[in-house]
mmCIF file of C-alpha atoms and ligand atoms in Angstrom:
data_model
loop_
_atom_site.group_PDB
_atom_site.id
_atom_site.type_symbol
_atom_site.label_atom_id
_atom_site.label_comp_id
_atom_site.label_asym_id
_atom_site.label_seq_id
_atom_site.Cartn_x
_atom_site.Cartn_y
_atom_site.Cartn_z
ATOM 1 C CA MET A 1 61.437 39.120 36.556
ATOM 2 C CA VAL A 2 64.780 39.097 38.363
ATOM 3 C CA ASP A 3 65.130 37.932 41.968
ATOM 4 C CA LEU A 4 64.703 41.197 43.859
ATOM 5 C CA ARG A 5 65.462 39.433 47.122
ATOM 6 C CA HIS A 6 68.962 38.376 46.065
ATOM 7 C CA HIS A 7 71.646 40.111 48.170
ATOM 8 C CA GLY A 8 75.434 39.997 48.355
ATOM 9 C CA ASP A 9 75.617 38.114 51.673
ATOM 10 C CA VAL A 10 74.684 34.792 50.049
ATOM 11 C CA GLU A 11 77.387 35.286 47.414
ATOM 12 C CA ALA A 12 80.109 35.914 49.981
ATOM 13 C CA ARG A 13 79.835 32.761 52.093
ATOM 14 C CA GLY A 14 83.124 30.853 52.163
ATOM 15 C CA MET A 15 84.733 33.224 49.640
ATOM 16 C CA LEU A 16 87.073 36.202 49.636
ATOM 17 C CA ASP A 17 84.314 38.751 50.210
ATOM 18 C CA LEU A 18 84.165 41.731 47.884
ATOM 19 C CA ALA A 19 80.383 41.367 47.633
ATOM 20 C CA VAL A 20 79.084 42.791 50.937
ATOM 21 C CA ASN A 21 79.505 46.536 51.422
ATOM 22 C CA VAL A 22 80.241 46.525 55.136
ATOM 23 C CA TYR A 23 83.273 48.435 56.459
ATOM 24 C CA ASP A 24 86.237 46.075 56.612
ATOM 25 C CA GLY A 25 87.842 46.935 59.929
ATOM 26 C CA PRO A 26 87.471 46.243 63.657
ATOM 27 C CA ARG A 27 84.572 47.640 65.662
ATOM 28 C CA PRO A 28 85.482 50.603 67.865
ATOM 29 C CA PRO A 29 85.980 49.562 71.521
ATOM 30 C CA TRP A 30 83.360 52.077 72.701
ATOM 31 C CA LEU A 31 80.772 50.427 70.446
ATOM 32 C CA ASP A 32 81.588 46.969 71.750
ATOM 33 C CA ALA A 33 81.361 48.322 75.298
ATOM 34 C CA ALA A 34 77.920 49.804 74.603
ATOM 35 C CA LEU A 35 76.666 46.577 73.000
ATOM 36 C CA ARG A 36 77.941 44.467 75.915
ATOM 37 C CA SER A 37 76.580 46.806 78.543
ATOM 38 C CA SER A 38 73.140 46.718 76.874
ATOM 39 C CA LEU A 39 72.907 43.035 77.813
ATOM 40 C CA GLY A 40 72.352 44.174 81.387
ATOM 41 C CA GLU A 41 68.998 45.617 80.274
ATOM 42 C CA VAL A 42 67.618 42.822 78.103
ATOM 43 C CA GLY A 43 65.485 41.535 81.000
ATOM 44 C CA ALA A 44 63.042 44.367 80.209
ATOM 45 C CA TYR A 45 61.172 45.144 77.011
ATOM 46 C CA PRO A 46 63.217 47.516 74.863
ATOM 47 C CA ASP A 47 62.676 51.272 75.066
ATOM 48 C CA PRO A 48 64.078 53.162 72.071
ATOM 49 C CA SER A 49 63.343 56.647 73.467
ATOM 50 C CA ALA A 50 66.998 57.461 74.321
ATOM 51 C CA ALA A 51 68.002 56.329 70.826
ATOM 52 C CA ARG A 52 65.305 58.501 69.289
ATOM 53 C CA ALA A 53 66.462 61.538 71.261
ATOM 54 C CA ALA A 54 70.089 60.840 70.279
ATOM 55 C CA VAL A 55 69.235 60.693 66.564
ATOM 56 C CA ALA A 56 67.168 63.884 66.816
ATOM 57 C CA ALA A 57 70.072 65.711 68.475
ATOM 58 C CA HIS A 58 72.587 64.257 65.986
ATOM 59 C CA HIS A 59 70.713 65.611 62.952
ATOM 60 C CA GLY A 60 69.245 68.713 64.623
ATOM 61 C CA ARG A 61 65.684 67.443 64.194
ATOM 62 C CA ALA A 62 62.676 67.227 66.523
ATOM 63 C CA GLU A 63 61.978 63.869 68.142
ATOM 64 C CA GLU A 64 58.659 63.556 66.284
ATOM 65 C CA GLU A 65 60.692 63.582 63.065
ATOM 66 C CA VAL A 66 62.577 60.414 64.094
ATOM 67 C CA LEU A 67 61.713 56.720 64.203
ATOM 68 C CA VAL A 68 64.325 54.140 65.195
ATOM 69 C CA THR A 69 64.025 50.954 63.115
ATOM 70 C CA ALA A 70 65.424 47.438 62.947
ATOM 71 C CA GLY A 71 67.840 48.413 60.167
ATOM 72 C CA ALA A 72 66.909 50.395 57.090
ATOM 73 C CA ALA A 73 65.312 47.196 55.785
ATOM 74 C CA GLU A 74 62.479 47.459 58.314
ATOM 75 C CA ALA A 75 61.784 51.004 57.148
ATOM 76 C CA PHE A 76 61.098 49.783 53.596
ATOM 77 C CA THR A 77 58.359 47.537 54.984
ATOM 78 C CA LEU A 78 56.914 50.420 56.997
ATOM 79 C CA VAL A 79 56.850 52.642 53.895
ATOM 80 C CA ALA A 80 55.089 49.858 51.997
ATOM 81 C CA ARG A 81 52.433 49.617 54.731
ATOM 82 C CA LEU A 82 52.069 53.356 55.224
ATOM 83 C CA ARG A 83 49.401 54.147 52.621
ATOM 84 C CA PRO A 84 47.384 52.440 49.869
ATOM 85 C CA TRP A 85 49.832 53.780 47.281
ATOM 86 C CA ARG A 86 48.262 54.476 43.895
ATOM 87 C CA ARG A 87 51.490 54.788 41.880
ATOM 88 C CA PRO A 88 54.603 53.866 43.855
ATOM 89 C CA VAL A 89 57.805 54.453 41.894
ATOM 90 C CA VAL A 90 61.243 52.988 42.582
ATOM 91 C CA VAL A 91 64.149 54.629 40.773
ATOM 92 C CA HIS A 92 66.542 51.944 39.466
ATOM 93 C CA PRO A 93 69.227 50.730 39.333
ATOM 94 C CA GLN A 94 69.145 50.700 43.123
ATOM 95 C CA PHE A 95 68.984 48.347 46.083
ATOM 96 C CA THR A 96 66.007 46.133 45.293
ATOM 97 C CA GLU A 97 64.563 45.599 48.773
ATOM 98 C CA PRO A 98 62.195 48.639 48.716
ATOM 99 C CA HIS A 99 60.729 47.373 45.431
ATOM 100 C CA ALA A 100 60.370 43.866 46.882
ATOM 101 C CA ALA A 101 58.755 45.173 50.088
ATOM 102 C CA LEU A 102 56.214 47.214 48.111
ATOM 103 C CA GLU A 103 55.290 44.207 45.961
ATOM 104 C CA GLN A 104 55.083 42.010 49.041
ATOM 105 C CA ALA A 105 52.544 44.470 50.479
ATOM 106 C CA GLY A 106 50.447 44.081 47.318
ATOM 107 C CA HIS A 107 51.438 47.248 45.449
ATOM 108 C CA GLU A 108 52.128 47.428 41.748
ATOM 109 C CA VAL A 109 55.478 49.177 41.415
ATOM 110 C CA THR A 110 56.514 51.402 38.533
ATOM 111 C CA ALA A 111 60.255 51.077 37.899
ATOM 112 C CA VAL A 112 61.957 54.163 36.510
ATOM 113 C CA LEU A 113 65.212 53.007 34.899
ATOM 114 C CA LEU A 114 67.965 55.608 34.753
ATOM 115 C CA PRO A 115 70.302 55.070 31.804
ATOM 116 C CA GLU A 116 74.067 55.285 32.280
ATOM 117 C CA PRO A 117 75.529 57.509 33.810
ATOM 118 C CA PHE A 118 72.594 56.811 36.202
ATOM 119 C CA THR A 119 72.076 60.427 37.268
ATOM 120 C CA LEU A 120 68.634 61.376 38.495
ATOM 121 C CA ASP A 121 66.324 63.292 36.176
ATOM 122 C CA PRO A 122 63.124 64.186 38.093
ATOM 123 C CA ALA A 123 61.281 64.556 34.751
ATOM 124 C CA LEU A 124 61.532 60.762 34.267
ATOM 125 C CA VAL A 125 59.308 60.202 37.312
ATOM 126 C CA PRO A 126 55.609 60.048 36.328
ATOM 127 C CA ASP A 127 53.656 63.079 37.550
ATOM 128 C CA ASP A 128 51.054 60.928 39.288
ATOM 129 C CA ALA A 129 53.621 59.063 41.415
ATOM 130 C CA ASP A 130 52.512 59.363 45.051
ATOM 131 C CA LEU A 131 55.631 57.578 46.351
ATOM 132 C CA VAL A 132 59.160 57.843 44.965
ATOM 133 C CA VAL A 133 62.018 55.795 46.417
ATOM 134 C CA VAL A 134 65.567 56.760 45.518
ATOM 135 C CA GLY A 135 68.965 55.857 46.969
ATOM 136 C CA ASN A 136 71.625 58.455 47.817
ATOM 137 C CA PRO A 137 74.411 57.633 47.299
ATOM 138 C CA THR A 138 72.875 54.912 45.183
ATOM 139 C CA ASN A 139 73.737 51.264 45.573
ATOM 140 C CA PRO A 140 75.039 49.880 43.173
ATOM 141 C CA THR A 141 75.793 52.794 40.816
ATOM 142 C CA GLY A 142 77.711 54.893 43.353
ATOM 143 C CA VAL A 143 76.013 58.063 42.144
ATOM 144 C CA LEU A 144 75.557 60.832 44.730
ATOM 145 C CA HIS A 145 72.522 62.838 43.651
ATOM 146 C CA PRO A 146 72.495 66.557 44.505
ATOM 147 C CA ALA A 147 70.137 67.410 47.379
ATOM 148 C CA VAL A 148 68.420 70.019 45.185
ATOM 149 C CA THR A 149 67.592 67.392 42.552
ATOM 150 C CA LEU A 150 66.033 65.200 45.228
ATOM 151 C CA GLY A 151 64.100 68.209 46.519
ATOM 152 C CA ALA A 152 62.771 68.729 42.982
ATOM 153 C CA LEU A 153 61.012 65.343 43.217
ATOM 154 C CA ARG A 154 58.557 66.785 45.748
ATOM 155 C CA ARG A 155 54.906 67.244 44.751
ATOM 156 C CA PRO A 156 51.750 67.877 46.786
ATOM 157 C CA GLY A 157 50.506 64.542 48.128
ATOM 158 C CA ARG A 158 53.731 62.696 47.224
ATOM 159 C CA LEU A 159 56.167 61.068 49.638
ATOM 160 C CA VAL A 160 59.825 61.025 48.598
ATOM 161 C CA VAL A 161 61.890 58.367 50.385
ATOM 162 C CA VAL A 162 65.642 58.859 50.215
ATOM 163 C CA ASP A 163 67.645 55.801 51.252
ATOM 164 C CA GLU A 164 70.866 57.173 52.752
ATOM 165 C CA ALA A 165 72.142 53.804 54.004
ATOM 166 C CA PHE A 166 75.585 54.651 52.568
ATOM 167 C CA MET A 167 75.643 58.396 53.195
ATOM 168 C CA ASP A 168 78.092 58.038 56.092
ATOM 169 C CA CYS A 169 80.724 56.878 53.549
ATOM 170 C CA VAL A 170 80.711 60.352 52.011
ATOM 171 C CA PRO A 171 83.037 62.679 53.958
ATOM 172 C CA GLY A 172 80.997 65.605 55.290
ATOM 173 C CA GLU A 173 77.747 64.114 53.886
ATOM 174 C CA PRO A 174 77.281 67.156 51.595
ATOM 175 C CA GLU A 175 74.075 66.005 49.844
ATOM 176 C CA SER A 176 72.346 64.500 52.880
ATOM 177 C CA LEU A 177 68.767 65.536 53.619
ATOM 178 C CA ALA A 178 68.856 64.049 57.122
ATOM 179 C CA GLY A 179 69.317 67.471 58.690
ATOM 180 C CA VAL A 180 66.959 69.304 56.323
ATOM 181 C CA PRO A 181 63.272 69.434 57.307
ATOM 182 C CA LEU A 182 61.294 69.109 54.057
ATOM 183 C CA GLU A 183 57.591 68.380 53.881
ATOM 184 C CA GLY A 184 56.951 65.126 52.050
ATOM 185 C CA VAL A 185 60.493 63.749 52.454
ATOM 186 C CA VAL A 186 61.754 60.970 54.696
ATOM 187 C CA VAL A 187 65.366 59.816 54.899
ATOM 188 C CA LEU A 188 66.360 56.269 55.841
ATOM 189 C CA ARG A 189 69.669 55.607 57.545
ATOM 190 C CA SER A 190 71.487 52.423 58.504
ATOM 191 C CA LEU A 191 74.170 51.663 61.080
ATOM 192 C CA THR A 192 74.964 48.385 59.349
ATOM 193 C CA LYS A 193 77.557 49.457 56.813
ATOM 194 C CA HIS A 194 79.731 52.058 58.444
ATOM 195 C CA TRP A 195 79.816 50.429 61.850
ATOM 196 C CA GLY A 196 80.114 46.847 60.621
ATOM 197 C CA ILE A 197 77.087 45.553 62.548
ATOM 198 C CA PRO A 198 74.709 43.873 60.065
ATOM 199 C CA GLY A 199 73.785 41.358 62.778
ATOM 200 C CA ILE A 200 72.487 44.011 65.189
ATOM 201 C CA ARG A 201 69.773 45.451 62.882
ATOM 202 C CA ALA A 202 69.956 49.148 63.695
ATOM 203 C CA GLY A 203 68.762 52.061 61.600
ATOM 204 C CA TYR A 204 66.344 54.945 61.644
ATOM 205 C CA VAL A 205 64.011 57.188 59.703
ATOM 206 C CA VAL A 206 64.191 60.963 59.904
ATOM 207 C CA GLY A 207 61.813 63.285 58.111
ATOM 208 C CA ASP A 208 58.257 64.501 57.608
ATOM 209 C CA PRO A 209 56.573 64.054 61.029
ATOM 210 C CA ASP A 210 53.251 62.871 59.561
ATOM 211 C CA ALA A 211 54.935 60.132 57.559
ATOM 212 C CA VAL A 212 57.140 59.224 60.540
ATOM 213 C CA ALA A 213 54.059 58.938 62.799
ATOM 214 C CA GLY A 214 52.352 56.688 60.230
ATOM 215 C CA MET A 215 55.395 54.475 59.963
ATOM 216 C CA ALA A 216 55.558 54.212 63.771
ATOM 217 C CA LEU A 217 51.961 52.921 63.783
ATOM 218 C CA ALA A 218 52.883 50.255 61.219
ATOM 219 C CA GLN A 219 55.904 49.080 63.229
ATOM 220 C CA THR A 220 55.836 45.768 65.070
ATOM 221 C CA PRO A 221 55.917 46.493 68.814
ATOM 222 C CA TRP A 222 59.442 46.254 70.302
ATOM 223 C CA SER A 223 60.987 45.523 66.914
ATOM 224 C CA VAL A 224 64.087 47.546 67.816
ATOM 225 C CA GLY A 225 65.881 45.504 70.458
ATOM 226 C CA THR A 226 67.779 46.890 73.434
ATOM 227 C CA THR A 227 71.144 46.175 71.808
ATOM 228 C CA ALA A 228 70.181 47.908 68.564
ATOM 229 C CA ALA A 229 68.934 50.937 70.504
ATOM 230 C CA ALA A 230 72.242 51.041 72.421
ATOM 231 C CA ALA A 231 74.145 50.949 69.118
ATOM 232 C CA VAL A 232 72.141 53.930 67.857
ATOM 233 C CA VAL A 233 72.974 55.970 70.972
ATOM 234 C CA ALA A 234 76.665 55.058 70.750
ATOM 235 C CA CYS A 235 77.013 55.710 67.012
ATOM 236 C CA THR A 236 75.386 59.158 67.148
ATOM 237 C CA SER A 237 77.701 60.405 69.928
ATOM 238 C CA HIS A 238 80.473 63.018 69.492
ATOM 239 C CA GLU A 239 83.088 60.296 69.887
ATOM 240 C CA ALA A 240 81.460 58.390 67.030
ATOM 241 C CA ALA A 241 81.479 61.464 64.768
ATOM 242 C CA ARG A 242 85.287 61.577 64.730
ATOM 243 C CA GLU A 243 85.549 57.872 63.939
ATOM 244 C CA ALA A 244 82.804 58.147 61.305
ATOM 245 C CA THR A 245 84.819 60.795 59.463
ATOM 246 C CA ARG A 246 88.034 58.766 59.744
ATOM 247 C CA ARG A 247 86.276 55.741 58.249
ATOM 248 C CA ALA A 248 84.747 57.792 55.422
ATOM 249 C CA GLU A 249 88.188 59.139 54.522
ATOM 250 C CA GLN A 250 89.750 55.690 54.698
ATOM 251 C CA ILE A 251 87.017 54.248 52.463
ATOM 252 C CA ARG A 252 87.678 57.054 49.979
ATOM 253 C CA ASP A 253 91.427 56.218 49.949
ATOM 254 C CA TRP A 254 90.791 52.473 49.589
ATOM 255 C CA ARG A 255 88.293 53.183 46.805
ATOM 256 C CA GLU A 256 90.825 55.311 44.929
ATOM 257 C CA HIS A 257 93.214 52.344 45.017
ATOM 258 C CA LEU A 258 90.537 50.102 43.502
ATOM 259 C CA GLU A 259 89.509 52.664 40.885
ATOM 260 C CA LYS A 260 93.101 53.229 39.826
ATOM 261 C CA GLY A 261 93.652 49.468 39.539
ATOM 262 C CA LEU A 262 90.537 49.103 37.375
ATOM 263 C CA ALA A 263 91.627 52.028 35.198
ATOM 264 C CA ASP A 264 95.082 50.470 34.750
ATOM 265 C CA LEU A 265 93.379 47.280 33.554
ATOM 266 C CA GLY A 266 91.189 49.294 31.174
ATOM 267 C CA VAL A 267 88.006 48.208 32.986
ATOM 268 C CA HIS A 268 85.072 50.563 32.471
ATOM 269 C CA HIS A 269 83.629 51.624 35.833
ATOM 270 C CA ARG A 270 81.425 54.371 37.217
ATOM 271 C CA PRO A 271 82.978 57.098 39.347
ATOM 272 C CA ALA A 272 81.933 56.117 42.859
ATOM 273 C CA THR A 273 81.223 57.965 46.089
ATOM 274 C CA ALA A 274 80.527 55.169 48.563
ATOM 275 C CA SER A 275 81.988 51.830 49.660
ATOM 276 C CA PHE A 276 81.514 50.015 46.350
ATOM 277 C CA VAL A 277 82.331 50.455 42.677
ATOM 278 C CA LEU A 278 80.173 49.414 39.724
ATOM 279 C CA ALA A 279 82.377 47.988 36.978
ATOM 280 C CA GLN A 280 81.597 46.619 33.530
ATOM 281 C CA VAL A 281 83.893 43.640 33.223
ATOM 282 C CA GLY A 282 81.948 41.684 30.606
ATOM 283 C CA GLY A 283 79.894 38.506 30.814
ATOM 284 C CA GLY A 284 81.353 35.468 32.544
ATOM 285 C CA VAL A 285 83.784 37.338 34.795
ATOM 286 C CA HIS A 286 81.562 37.052 37.883
ATOM 287 C CA ALA A 287 81.507 33.246 37.510
ATOM 288 C CA ALA A 288 85.221 33.054 36.671
ATOM 289 C CA LEU A 289 86.056 34.980 39.855
ATOM 290 C CA ARG A 290 83.900 32.579 41.882
ATOM 291 C CA GLU A 291 85.969 29.698 40.540
ATOM 292 C CA ARG A 292 88.942 31.472 42.126
ATOM 293 C CA ARG A 293 86.946 31.774 45.403
ATOM 294 C CA ILE A 294 86.492 35.522 44.975
ATOM 295 C CA ALA A 295 82.974 36.904 45.479
ATOM 296 C CA VAL A 296 81.880 40.156 43.887
ATOM 297 C CA ARG A 297 78.226 41.119 43.741
ATOM 298 C CA ARG A 298 76.447 40.055 40.566
ATOM 299 C CA ALA A 299 74.620 43.004 39.043
ATOM 300 C CA ASP A 300 72.120 41.276 36.775
ATOM 301 C CA THR A 301 69.493 41.253 39.568
ATOM 302 C CA PHE A 302 69.483 45.066 39.592
ATOM 303 C CA PRO A 303 66.798 46.310 37.174
ATOM 304 C CA GLY A 304 68.547 48.413 34.530
ATOM 305 C CA LEU A 305 71.841 46.467 34.648
ATOM 306 C CA ASP A 306 72.903 43.140 33.149
ATOM 307 C CA GLY A 307 75.475 40.386 33.533
ATOM 308 C CA THR A 308 78.294 42.463 32.088
ATOM 309 C CA TRP A 309 78.373 44.533 35.298
ATOM 310 C CA ILE A 310 79.624 43.635 38.766
ATOM 311 C CA ARG A 311 79.640 45.587 42.017
ATOM 312 C CA ILE A 312 82.915 45.488 43.919
ATOM 313 C CA ALA A 313 83.047 46.259 47.633
ATOM 314 C CA VAL A 314 85.773 48.677 48.731
ATOM 315 C CA ARG A 315 88.380 46.829 50.775
ATOM 316 C CA PRO A 316 91.875 47.490 52.160
ATOM 317 C CA PRO A 317 94.476 47.573 49.360
ATOM 318 C CA ASP A 318 95.824 44.032 50.015
ATOM 319 C CA THR A 319 92.402 42.503 49.417
ATOM 320 C CA THR A 320 91.748 44.745 46.421
ATOM 321 C CA ASP A 321 95.079 43.661 44.934
ATOM 322 C CA GLU A 322 93.993 40.008 45.096
ATOM 323 C CA LEU A 323 90.968 40.874 43.000
ATOM 324 C CA LEU A 324 92.995 42.972 40.571
ATOM 325 C CA ARG A 325 95.493 40.114 40.111
ATOM 326 C CA ALA A 326 92.629 37.735 39.343
ATOM 327 C CA LEU A 327 91.108 40.184 36.852
ATOM 328 C CA ARG A 328 94.482 40.669 35.180
ATOM 329 C CA ALA A 329 94.805 36.898 34.761
ATOM 330 C CA MET A 330 91.424 36.622 32.997
ATOM 331 C CA PRO A 331 91.621 35.710 29.320
HETATM 332 C C1 PLP B 1 71.128 50.761 49.777
HETATM 333 C C2 PLP B 1 70.747 49.934 50.955
HETATM 334 N N1 PLP B 1 69.771 50.371 51.753
HETATM 335 C C3 PLP B 1 69.409 49.665 52.838
HETATM 336 C C4 PLP B 1 69.999 48.467 53.143
HETATM 337 C C5 PLP B 1 69.536 47.730 54.345
HETATM 338 O O1 PLP B 1 70.361 48.023 55.412
HETATM 339 P P1 PLP B 1 70.089 47.504 56.876
HETATM 340 O O2 PLP B 1 71.122 46.494 57.180
HETATM 341 O O3 PLP B 1 70.173 48.721 57.728
HETATM 342 O O4 PLP B 1 68.714 46.914 56.911
HETATM 343 C C6 PLP B 1 71.009 47.970 52.341
HETATM 344 C C7 PLP B 1 71.650 46.680 52.657
HETATM 345 O O5 PLP B 1 72.369 46.107 51.877
HETATM 346 C C8 PLP B 1 71.399 48.731 51.209
HETATM 347 O O6 PLP B 1 72.364 48.295 50.395
#
C-alpha cells in the first residue's frame, strides 16, 4: 500500500517549490491586520461563533449548517469519527488524507478508482456505500465535477462529503455545493490554499445540519484557535470576495501559461481547473527535477496514478519558465 500520509510540503523543503498548491503571492494587508489584531484576544479561550455566523452569511446558509474547523484536514477526522461506517468509499485519484483518516479510525475503506480522464461516474460507487468522499475540483487530477453529478451520488442513509478545498480557485465557483442545501451532503472548505495560510489551520464544513451537529460533537474542544477564527471572519468578508476573484483569475492566467508550455513540449497533461496541473512526464522525471533542486509533487502515492505522472503547482510565469526550461533539457 502506498504512503497515504505523504504530502507535497515534505518534497518542497529547500527546493524551488512547485509541489505545494498554495497561492504564490503576498497576503492581503487586511488579512494580516486581522491576524495580528486577534492576538489581543488569545488570553481567552477561543470562541468561533462570529466565524460561524460569517460563513453562514457568506454561503447563505443557516448557522446550524456550519462548523468551523482547524483546516479541512480536521474535518476528515470528524467525518471518520461521525458514524460506525459500514462501507465508506473514497473516490480516487484524490487527496489521500480522508482515506488515511478513515483507516486511522479503524474503518475499512473501499477505493473507487476513476480511469483517465478521471471524470466521476456515480454508477461506479457501490450501492451499499454509506459514505462517499469526493474532491471538487479534485486534487490532483484537476477535474471539476458537475454539481448535478455529485447530487446524483445521494442515497437514503448515505453521506456524501465533497472536499472543495480548491473551489475558490475556480472563478465564480460554478459547481460549488456550499450554497446549496442538500440532505445528506456536506462540503468541506479550506482557507489554506487561496489565502496562503497553511500555518493558521482554518477551514469549515457547510451542509446537512444533522451531519454537521455530529461532527461538532466529535470535535476536540477549542480546536479552532482565535487566530484561525479571525482569518475565517476576514476571508468571508465583502472585501475578501473581490480579492478572491482576482486571485482565481490570476491563477487561471498563470495556469494557462503552464499548460501552453507543457503543450509546446508535447507533454501529456489533464485540462485543469484549479491551482495545479497533472502531467504525464514519464518515469524518472520527478527525480531528475529534484537533482536540479526543483520540487514537483510525486503522483505515485495517489491511488490510481503511477510514477509516470507528476502534479505541478501553478506559479507566476517566471517560476513556471524555470520548470519548463528544466523539462526541455531532459534527455
Ligand atoms: C484536496 C485537499 N483537501 C484538503 C486539504 C487540507 O487542507 P487544510 O490545510 O485546510 O487542512 C488539502 C491539503 O493539501 C487538499 O489538497
